[in-house]
Amino acid sequence: MNYAAHNKEMSHTLELTEPTIFMKADSALLKDGKPFFIPDFSKEIHYETEIVVKIDRLGKNIAERFAHRYYHEVTVGIDFTARDWQRRLRAEGLPWELSKSFDHSAVVGTFVSLEDVGNIDDLSFHLDLNGARAQTGWTGDMLFSVDKIVAYVSRFFTLKMGDLIYTGTPAGVGPVKIGDHLEGYIGERKLLDFHVR
């Protein structure tokens, strides 16, 4: 819920005063271009393309002005969501984990140095689905910057080396089906490439 246009397309509130945070289990991670297998418990799996930063220092109660010191690599990732389950859980006022944290729901691309791609607050990224542009984003549109998110999360959780922070998806989320080919980019640099099985 970190891009206003996405919040509008999902009928979320547009007046947020702090980041919306949820966690994924380590078993949610899917990397190295391995295929994503659609789970049998959902009939509506959606992609959500996001910028991902990797924490590289231990940190707690990090001041926003120092947050940039805690990450130096970035990539693009997919936060897969079982949308049918999410709607049901939300309607019942229940936690999101079953819809967000299932096995292999956190796809992550190849990390690159921020020195190579530019300012974290000025990154363009996109997802191609079967060779056609499916979703585009720019970190300058974030409601809460990466540094704000890092500082906020560190109030509640000690950040450890290797922790990954997915920073929210722009508008344009949609469903995947068996046989789909997903490719994620920062600028024109392809960092994510996998198939749906």
Short mmCIF file of C-alpha atoms in Angstrom, two decimals:
data_model
loop_
_atom_site.label_atom_id
_atom_site.label_comp_id
_atom_site.label_asym_id
_atom_site.label_seq_id
_atom_site.Cartn_x
_atom_site.Cartn_y
_atom_site.Cartn_z
CA MET A 1 0.00 0.00 0.00
CA ASN A 2 2.87 2.35 -0.87
CA TYR A 3 1.63 3.76 -4.21
CA ALA A 4 -1.52 5.89 -4.38
CA ALA A 5 -2.60 4.56 -7.80
CA HIS A 6 -2.39 0.95 -6.57
CA ASN A 7 -4.36 1.81 -3.45
CA LYS A 8 -7.04 3.33 -5.67
CA GLU A 9 -7.22 0.27 -7.96
CA MET A 10 -7.57 -1.98 -4.88
CA SER A 11 -10.09 0.36 -3.16
CA HIS A 12 -7.76 0.96 -0.20
CA THR A 13 -7.71 4.11 1.86
CA LEU A 14 -5.73 6.93 0.28
CA GLU A 15 -4.92 8.60 3.59
CA LEU A 16 -2.09 6.64 5.19
CA THR A 17 0.01 8.12 7.98
CA GLU A 18 2.50 5.26 8.28
CA PRO A 19 3.66 2.33 6.14
CA THR A 20 1.60 -0.87 6.05
CA ILE A 21 3.89 -3.75 7.02
CA PHE A 22 3.53 -7.53 6.83
CA MET A 23 6.11 -10.30 6.91
CA LYS A 24 6.85 -13.29 4.72
CA ALA A 25 8.43 -16.52 5.95
CA ASP A 26 11.89 -17.47 4.68
CA SER A 27 10.20 -20.39 2.87
CA ALA A 28 8.42 -17.78 0.72
CA LEU A 29 11.69 -16.90 -1.03
CA LEU A 30 12.11 -17.97 -4.67
CA LYS A 31 15.33 -16.99 -6.45
CA ASP A 32 17.82 -17.88 -9.19
CA GLY A 33 15.18 -17.90 -11.92
CA LYS A 34 13.47 -21.03 -10.59
CA PRO A 35 9.88 -21.53 -11.76
CA PHE A 36 6.91 -20.52 -9.65
CA PHE A 37 4.33 -23.26 -9.24
CA ILE A 38 0.75 -22.05 -8.78
CA PRO A 39 -0.50 -23.46 -5.47
CA ASP A 40 -3.57 -25.68 -5.50
CA PHE A 41 -5.38 -23.71 -2.78
CA SER A 42 -5.94 -20.55 -4.85
CA LYS A 43 -7.68 -19.81 -8.13
CA GLU A 44 -6.45 -16.19 -8.31
CA ILE A 45 -2.71 -15.61 -7.92
CA HIS A 46 -1.66 -12.04 -8.73
CA TYR A 47 1.80 -10.60 -9.40
CA GLU A 48 2.86 -7.42 -7.61
CA THR A 49 6.16 -6.01 -8.90
CA GLU A 50 8.29 -4.25 -6.29
CA ILE A 51 11.69 -2.72 -5.65
CA VAL A 52 13.55 -4.83 -3.08
CA VAL A 53 16.48 -3.71 -0.90
CA LYS A 54 18.84 -6.00 0.98
CA ILE A 55 19.85 -5.02 4.51
CA ASP A 56 23.61 -5.33 5.02
CA ARG A 57 24.07 -4.10 8.61
CA LEU A 58 22.50 -4.95 11.95
CA GLY A 59 20.15 -2.16 12.93
CA LYS A 60 17.52 -1.20 15.50
CA ASN A 61 15.67 2.12 15.91
CA ILE A 62 17.43 3.53 12.87
CA ALA A 63 16.97 7.26 12.29
CA GLU A 64 15.60 8.01 8.84
CA ARG A 65 18.57 10.23 8.01
CA PHE A 66 20.91 7.26 8.58
CA ALA A 67 18.75 4.56 6.94
CA HIS A 68 20.67 4.72 3.62
CA ARG A 69 23.71 3.32 5.44
CA TYR A 70 21.91 -0.02 5.99
CA TYR A 71 21.46 -1.12 2.37
CA HIS A 72 23.59 -0.83 -0.76
CA GLU A 73 22.02 -3.35 -3.13
CA VAL A 74 18.67 -3.38 -4.88
CA THR A 75 16.67 -5.57 -7.24
CA VAL A 76 13.15 -6.12 -8.48
CA GLY A 77 10.92 -8.79 -6.98
CA ILE A 78 7.40 -10.19 -7.14
CA ASP A 79 5.10 -10.32 -4.14
CA PHE A 80 2.71 -13.05 -5.24
CA THR A 81 -0.69 -12.73 -3.61
CA ALA A 82 -3.54 -15.22 -3.41
CA ARG A 83 -6.12 -12.53 -4.08
CA ASP A 84 -9.13 -14.74 -3.40
CA TRP A 85 -7.76 -15.62 0.04
CA GLN A 86 -6.74 -12.03 0.75
CA ARG A 87 -10.28 -10.76 0.09
CA ARG A 88 -11.73 -13.37 2.40
CA LEU A 89 -9.22 -12.77 5.20
CA ARG A 90 -9.66 -9.00 5.02
CA ALA A 91 -13.44 -9.30 5.10
CA GLU A 92 -13.14 -11.36 8.27
CA GLY A 93 -10.58 -9.00 9.85
CA LEU A 94 -7.94 -11.73 9.90
CA PRO A 95 -4.16 -11.54 9.23
CA TRP A 96 -2.88 -11.73 5.64
CA GLU A 97 -0.18 -14.41 5.97
CA LEU A 98 -2.07 -17.21 4.22
CA SER A 99 -2.55 -14.99 1.17
CA LYS A 100 0.90 -13.40 1.17
CA SER A 101 3.45 -15.65 2.85
CA PHE A 102 2.87 -19.04 1.26
CA ASP A 103 5.80 -21.03 -0.13
CA HIS A 104 7.67 -19.29 -2.98
CA SER A 105 5.44 -16.20 -2.91
CA ALA A 106 8.46 -13.85 -2.64
CA VAL A 107 10.31 -14.00 -5.94
CA VAL A 108 13.55 -12.04 -5.94
CA GLY A 109 15.85 -11.04 -8.78
CA THR A 110 19.59 -10.53 -9.01
CA PHE A 111 20.85 -7.82 -6.69
CA VAL A 112 22.93 -4.96 -8.08
CA SER A 113 24.74 -2.11 -6.39
CA LEU A 114 22.87 1.16 -6.05
CA GLU A 115 26.02 2.78 -7.41
CA ASP A 116 25.26 1.02 -10.70
CA VAL A 117 21.56 1.89 -10.99
CA GLY A 118 21.25 5.30 -9.33
CA ASN A 119 19.32 7.12 -6.63
CA ILE A 120 16.93 4.84 -4.72
CA ASP A 121 14.31 7.63 -4.83
CA ASP A 122 14.51 7.93 -8.63
CA LEU A 123 14.39 4.36 -9.98
CA SER A 124 12.12 3.31 -12.82
CA PHE A 125 11.15 -0.35 -12.91
CA HIS A 126 8.80 -2.55 -14.86
CA LEU A 127 7.49 -6.06 -15.43
CA ASP A 128 7.06 -7.72 -18.80
CA LEU A 129 4.53 -10.56 -18.95
CA ASN A 130 4.93 -12.82 -21.98
CA GLY A 131 6.95 -10.12 -23.72
CA ALA A 132 4.44 -7.29 -23.18
CA ARG A 133 4.71 -4.48 -20.62
CA ALA A 134 2.40 -5.36 -17.72
CA GLN A 135 3.38 -3.04 -14.88
CA THR A 136 5.54 0.06 -14.50
CA GLY A 137 6.66 2.03 -11.47
CA TRP A 138 8.89 4.83 -10.28
CA THR A 139 10.18 5.01 -6.71
CA GLY A 140 9.56 8.76 -6.72
CA ASP A 141 5.83 7.92 -6.54
CA MET A 142 6.19 6.05 -3.24
CA LEU A 143 4.05 7.35 -0.40
CA PHE A 144 6.83 6.33 2.00
CA SER A 145 10.44 6.36 0.79
CA VAL A 146 12.75 3.39 1.26
CA ASP A 147 14.54 5.26 4.06
CA LYS A 148 11.24 5.95 5.82
CA ILE A 149 10.32 2.26 5.54
CA VAL A 150 13.69 1.07 6.87
CA ALA A 151 13.47 3.48 9.81
CA TYR A 152 9.86 2.53 10.56
CA VAL A 153 10.39 -1.23 10.42
CA SER A 154 13.48 -0.98 12.64
CA ARG A 155 11.35 0.46 15.45
CA PHE A 156 9.60 -2.90 15.76
CA PHE A 157 12.06 -5.46 14.39
CA THR A 158 15.82 -5.66 14.62
CA LEU A 159 17.04 -5.63 11.02
CA LYS A 160 19.68 -8.24 10.28
CA MET A 161 22.13 -8.74 7.46
CA GLY A 162 20.38 -10.42 4.55
CA ASP A 163 16.87 -9.24 5.45
CA LEU A 164 14.91 -8.21 2.37
CA ILE A 165 12.47 -5.31 2.31
CA TYR A 166 9.88 -5.27 -0.47
CA THR A 167 8.75 -1.68 -0.83
CA GLY A 168 5.26 -1.89 -2.31
CA THR A 169 3.74 -2.26 -5.75
CA PRO A 170 2.49 0.39 -8.18
CA ALA A 171 -0.79 0.10 -10.07
CA GLY A 172 -1.21 -2.61 -12.69
CA VAL A 173 -1.24 -5.84 -10.67
CA GLY A 174 -2.85 -8.83 -12.32
CA PRO A 175 -3.25 -12.61 -12.48
CA VAL A 176 -0.78 -15.23 -13.66
CA LYS A 177 -1.45 -18.59 -15.27
CA ILE A 178 0.56 -21.68 -16.09
CA GLY A 179 2.99 -20.99 -18.92
CA ASP A 180 3.45 -17.27 -18.21
CA HIS A 181 6.94 -15.77 -18.54
CA LEU A 182 7.78 -12.88 -16.19
CA GLU A 183 10.75 -10.54 -16.64
CA GLY A 184 11.52 -7.72 -14.20
CA TYR A 185 13.68 -4.67 -14.90
CA ILE A 186 15.19 -1.66 -13.20
CA GLY A 187 15.56 0.80 -16.04
CA GLU A 188 16.56 -1.36 -18.99
CA ARG A 189 18.50 -3.79 -16.83
CA LYS A 190 16.81 -7.20 -16.57
CA LEU A 191 17.21 -8.58 -13.06
CA LEU A 192 14.34 -11.08 -12.86
CA ASP A 193 13.40 -13.83 -15.33
CA PHE A 194 11.25 -16.88 -14.53
CA HIS A 195 8.26 -18.93 -15.67
CA VAL A 196 4.98 -19.95 -14.05
CA ARG A 197 4.28 -23.69 -13.94
#
